[in-house]
XYZ file of C-alpha atoms in Angstrom:
338
model
C 16.651 18.951 6.192
C 14.973 15.604 5.569
C 16.786 12.478 6.732
C 15.832 8.791 6.776
C 15.228 9.104 10.503
C 12.995 12.171 10.159
C 10.925 10.613 7.372
C 10.414 7.447 9.409
C 9.462 9.488 12.448
C 6.793 11.267 10.388
C 5.471 8.000 8.941
C 5.268 6.191 12.280
C 3.824 8.941 14.471
C 0.291 7.849 15.461
C -2.693 10.182 15.479
C -4.862 10.566 18.547
C -7.606 8.701 16.664
C -5.378 5.680 16.063
C -4.177 5.680 19.665
C -7.787 5.709 20.857
C -8.676 2.782 18.568
C -5.672 0.729 19.697
C -6.760 1.321 23.283
C -10.096 -0.443 22.758
C -9.073 -3.029 20.137
C -8.855 -6.471 21.679
C -6.055 -8.908 20.911
C -2.634 -9.035 19.305
C -1.662 -7.915 15.804
C -0.033 -10.238 13.261
C 1.427 -8.754 10.056
C 1.938 -11.295 7.280
C 4.447 -10.124 4.681
C 6.027 -7.445 6.873
C 9.169 -7.314 4.722
C 7.624 -5.335 1.852
C 7.679 -1.613 1.160
C 5.005 -0.653 3.694
C 5.200 -3.417 6.294
C 8.034 -2.092 8.476
C 6.574 1.396 8.949
C 3.065 -0.020 9.459
C 4.381 -2.262 12.243
C 6.296 0.578 13.897
C 3.232 2.826 13.700
C 1.120 0.117 15.336
C 3.658 -0.447 18.097
C 3.936 3.269 18.873
C 0.136 3.637 18.939
C -0.200 0.668 21.296
C 2.522 1.994 23.595
C 1.008 5.483 23.673
C -2.398 3.958 24.392
C -0.864 2.337 27.472
C -2.131 -1.143 26.603
C -0.412 -4.485 26.201
C -0.602 -6.126 22.773
C 1.937 -8.070 20.779
C 2.890 -6.862 17.308
C 4.267 -9.831 15.361
C 5.794 -9.600 11.896
C 6.238 -12.562 9.549
C 8.576 -12.599 6.555
C 11.340 -14.640 4.971
C 13.789 -11.949 6.177
C 16.164 -13.212 3.503
C 18.460 -10.172 3.353
C 19.456 -7.042 5.220
C 18.984 -6.221 8.895
C 15.226 -5.605 8.942
C 14.583 -8.302 11.539
C 17.003 -6.738 14.007
C 15.598 -3.266 13.279
C 12.034 -4.377 14.008
C 12.942 -6.252 17.170
C 14.790 -3.176 18.440
C 11.427 -1.391 18.242
C 9.681 -4.068 20.309
C 8.143 -5.911 17.355
C 8.354 -9.689 17.492
C 9.512 -11.396 14.295
C 9.082 -14.861 12.824
C 10.997 -16.209 9.832
C 8.628 -18.151 7.606
C 7.922 -18.936 3.962
C 4.156 -18.558 3.833
C 3.913 -20.846 0.795
C 5.433 -23.608 2.926
C 2.390 -25.028 4.678
C 4.457 -26.357 7.582
C 5.766 -22.828 8.234
C 2.278 -21.367 7.922
C 0.666 -23.805 10.340
C 3.340 -23.123 12.982
C 2.471 -19.436 13.132
C 0.674 -18.220 16.267
C -2.981 -17.298 16.265
C -3.883 -13.621 16.606
C -7.163 -11.779 16.858
C -6.067 -9.218 14.253
C -4.243 -9.946 10.986
C -2.892 -7.526 8.384
C -2.356 -9.567 5.228
C 0.301 -7.849 3.067
C 1.922 -10.815 1.314
C 1.819 -10.794 -2.481
C 3.767 -10.483 -5.710
C 3.646 -7.841 -8.440
C 6.902 -6.970 -10.154
C 8.414 -9.842 -12.093
C 5.001 -11.348 -12.860
C 5.679 -11.471 -16.608
C 7.389 -14.810 -17.259
C 6.703 -15.975 -13.691
C 2.925 -15.900 -13.687
C 2.552 -19.181 -11.815
C 4.352 -17.771 -8.757
C 2.266 -14.588 -8.790
C -0.949 -16.636 -8.875
C 0.310 -18.868 -6.059
C 1.144 -15.862 -3.886
C -1.873 -13.742 -4.767
C -4.672 -16.294 -5.151
C -3.677 -19.687 -3.669
C -1.971 -18.496 -0.476
C -4.883 -16.294 0.646
C -7.064 -19.397 0.921
C -4.524 -21.131 3.133
C -4.256 -18.012 5.310
C -8.041 -17.627 5.486
C -8.410 -21.199 6.737
C -5.632 -20.762 9.308
C -7.029 -17.451 10.621
C -10.749 -18.040 10.224
C -11.465 -16.696 13.723
C -9.419 -13.506 13.219
C -10.229 -10.104 11.765
C -8.264 -9.828 8.505
C -7.397 -6.619 6.655
C -6.426 -7.819 3.182
C -4.140 -5.531 1.186
C -5.401 -5.332 -2.390
C -5.011 -2.823 -5.204
C -6.935 -0.370 -7.316
C -5.671 -2.375 -10.312
C -8.709 -4.626 -9.954
C -10.702 -1.789 -11.550
C -10.595 -1.041 -15.273
C -9.110 2.083 -16.810
C -11.920 4.645 -16.688
C -12.729 7.927 -18.387
C -10.794 10.856 -16.939
C -13.767 13.100 -17.706
C -16.458 10.905 -16.167
C -15.006 10.218 -12.717
C -13.071 7.664 -10.714
C -14.031 4.168 -9.548
C -15.922 3.944 -6.278
C -16.156 0.686 -4.335
C -19.310 -0.357 -6.188
C -17.783 0.101 -9.669
C -17.615 -3.221 -11.568
C -14.141 -4.755 -11.483
C -12.359 -5.606 -14.732
C -8.652 -6.132 -14.071
C -6.142 -5.737 -16.911
C -3.313 -8.286 -17.002
C -2.398 -11.303 -14.900
C -1.107 -9.390 -11.859
C -4.381 -7.509 -11.479
C -6.400 -10.650 -12.246
C -4.545 -12.567 -9.534
C -5.256 -9.736 -7.079
C -8.951 -10.063 -7.844
C -8.415 -13.779 -7.232
C -7.067 -12.910 -3.773
C -10.203 -10.903 -3.052
C -12.554 -13.611 -4.319
C -10.865 -16.362 -2.309
C -10.862 -14.280 0.874
C -14.528 -13.451 0.281
C -15.365 -17.138 -0.177
C -13.800 -18.081 3.153
C -15.387 -15.092 4.870
C -18.781 -16.444 3.777
C -17.839 -20.041 4.624
C -16.390 -19.408 8.082
C -17.948 -16.087 9.056
C -14.500 -14.485 9.129
C -14.654 -10.680 9.372
C -12.440 -9.127 6.686
C -11.818 -5.921 4.774
C -10.465 -5.582 1.225
C -8.031 -2.642 1.233
C -7.797 -1.410 -2.379
C -4.762 0.878 -2.335
C -3.042 3.061 -4.924
C -0.444 4.626 -4.884
C 1.421 4.906 -1.557
C 4.239 7.458 -1.547
C 7.405 7.703 0.530
C 10.720 9.412 -0.143
C 12.486 6.294 -1.446
C 9.893 5.017 -3.909
C 6.750 6.066 -5.700
C 5.104 7.957 -8.523
C 6.185 11.391 -7.290
C 9.817 10.332 -6.879
C 9.819 8.841 -10.374
C 8.354 11.947 -11.992
C 10.546 14.298 -9.987
C 13.714 12.440 -10.939
C 12.744 12.563 -14.614
C 12.472 16.336 -14.447
C 15.605 16.783 -12.310
C 17.699 14.639 -14.651
C 16.340 16.279 -17.798
C 14.557 13.192 -19.114
C 11.168 13.469 -20.849
C 8.107 12.482 -18.847
C 5.730 10.028 -20.518
C 2.219 11.465 -20.124
C 0.333 8.640 -21.860
C -1.111 7.607 -18.485
C -2.048 11.191 -17.897
C -3.586 11.110 -14.414
C -2.909 9.331 -11.107
C -3.938 9.186 -7.440
C -1.374 9.136 -4.628
C -1.384 9.008 -0.812
C 1.343 9.436 1.798
C 2.453 6.024 3.056
C 2.023 7.061 6.681
C -1.625 7.926 6.046
C -2.197 4.634 4.199
C -0.647 2.716 7.107
C -2.891 4.473 9.595
C -5.972 3.750 7.498
C -5.005 0.063 7.361
C -4.736 -0.176 11.139
C -7.975 1.717 11.680
C -9.672 -0.609 9.169
C -9.348 -3.542 11.575
C -12.436 -2.413 13.482
C -14.415 -2.233 10.214
C -13.907 -5.875 9.223
C -17.141 -7.711 8.456
C -18.554 -10.812 6.843
C -19.025 -10.565 3.912
C -15.900 -8.389 3.610
C -16.136 -4.626 3.459
C -14.420 -3.043 0.431
C -12.510 0.203 0.899
C -10.662 2.311 -1.664
C -7.551 3.955 -0.233
C -5.833 6.865 -1.967
C -5.629 10.645 -1.885
C -8.550 12.931 -2.754
C -7.074 14.422 -5.933
C -7.154 13.261 -9.530
C -3.709 14.551 -10.459
C -2.377 15.442 -13.896
C 1.022 13.851 -14.558
C 1.920 16.906 -16.624
C 0.973 19.221 -13.752
C 3.033 17.224 -11.236
C 6.043 17.408 -13.552
C 5.659 21.153 -13.943
C 5.470 21.526 -10.168
C 8.827 19.781 -9.871
C 10.254 21.877 -12.709
C 9.384 25.083 -10.845
C 11.050 23.805 -7.656
C 14.209 22.725 -9.513
C 14.278 25.840 -11.721
C 14.271 23.554 -14.749
C 12.037 23.029 -17.766
C 9.988 19.839 -17.968
C 9.820 17.985 -21.279
C 7.205 15.453 -22.270
C 6.651 12.479 -24.537
C 3.421 10.778 -25.582
C -0.079 12.181 -25.402
C -2.564 11.987 -22.534
C -5.120 9.242 -23.092
C -8.771 9.696 -22.236
C -8.680 6.872 -19.657
C -6.560 6.166 -16.575
C -6.462 3.986 -13.460
C -8.277 6.224 -10.979
C -9.940 5.479 -7.655
C -12.443 7.455 -5.633
C -11.570 7.076 -1.931
C -14.173 9.507 -0.580
C -15.738 6.780 1.582
C -12.472 6.143 3.423
C -12.063 9.915 3.897
C -15.551 10.028 5.388
C -14.565 7.275 7.826
C -11.041 8.383 8.717
C -10.775 12.021 7.640
C -8.668 13.383 4.795
C -4.999 12.327 4.635
C -2.917 14.398 7.040
C -0.105 14.913 4.529
C -1.213 17.003 1.556
C -0.221 16.540 -2.071
C 1.785 19.786 -2.120
C 3.646 18.724 1.015
C 4.544 15.408 -0.624
C 5.816 17.242 -3.706
C 7.899 19.627 -1.554
C 9.414 16.775 0.452
C 10.127 14.734 -2.684
C 11.822 17.676 -4.404
C 13.998 18.262 -1.340
C 14.879 14.557 -1.200
C 15.867 14.457 -4.877
C 18.016 17.590 -4.616
C 19.763 16.178 -1.533
C 20.352 12.905 -3.411
C 18.570 10.967 -0.695
C 18.561 7.175 -0.656
C 16.050 5.471 -2.976
C 15.066 1.895 -3.799
C 15.921 2.655 -7.439
C 12.954 0.643 -8.714
C 10.401 1.854 -11.273
C 6.745 1.948 -10.251
C 5.426 1.068 -13.750
C 2.419 3.282 -12.993
C 2.316 4.101 -16.729
C 1.513 0.475 -17.591
C -1.770 0.277 -19.495
C -1.683 -3.422 -20.512
C -1.139 -4.876 -17.038
C 2.299 -6.336 -17.832
C 4.406 -6.233 -14.665
């Protein structure tokens, strides 16, 4: 029976490879924007890997911590926390230096009608952070949305595919990459651009959204007919192992699962587990937002949690009425309006 505690245990259990890398990595780890969907489990994974490696490094998480008990939860795990508004330059300049930085701060949902804030978070702030941490290694969370929609028949975007972001959110994310790249050239800062889509956990994600549609008898929109997904625990591990790959100019790395998955097929998989019939609306288009992460798999190995395992866990979670964030992913969005 899946529980919140069991899911978190699975997501924060380090591999022997990560433990070995934490053993030889020099310096502390600073996570900027730890309060988002992935930050807490990434920090806990890092702390467990460091402890199991038998080395002494600080894991420091920075966020506004404006609601809930996340700060207390993290500190109970041995993670130091700092309350800061990163757009407030006084707060930013007071932050401690660290040899290793995971940059997760950004804005996506709510961009429409609030574009100026999204650009400030995603394109202005990275420059301020890059200047502050010019002597650090920086893993910069980005997104596969910087690529265009591509032909389902002709293959997914590799790291050398020309970017062509659709909509202001994706454009601002490319802005983040360009600004970080500028300062990497200017200051010699080693960095890595971590182009991720889509990370899955039990409380949020493409699989949860599709599974709930089927379980509740609602039609599944198949207009965006294909997706990539990856277990959040695997994505977190890849991010931490990417620290040692930082370079100047920045290395680019696509992060997702190995499959190009049919939305219709996923829905039918859930239908068979729920003993229900899936219904559909729309028609599969010939293009989709699809990334080829084979280079990251070459570097780190294939994700440890398989697609079928994610579907099984998600189905069990839905049937048990497990806790969710109750927020749509908008993965079907084809015009970039978030």
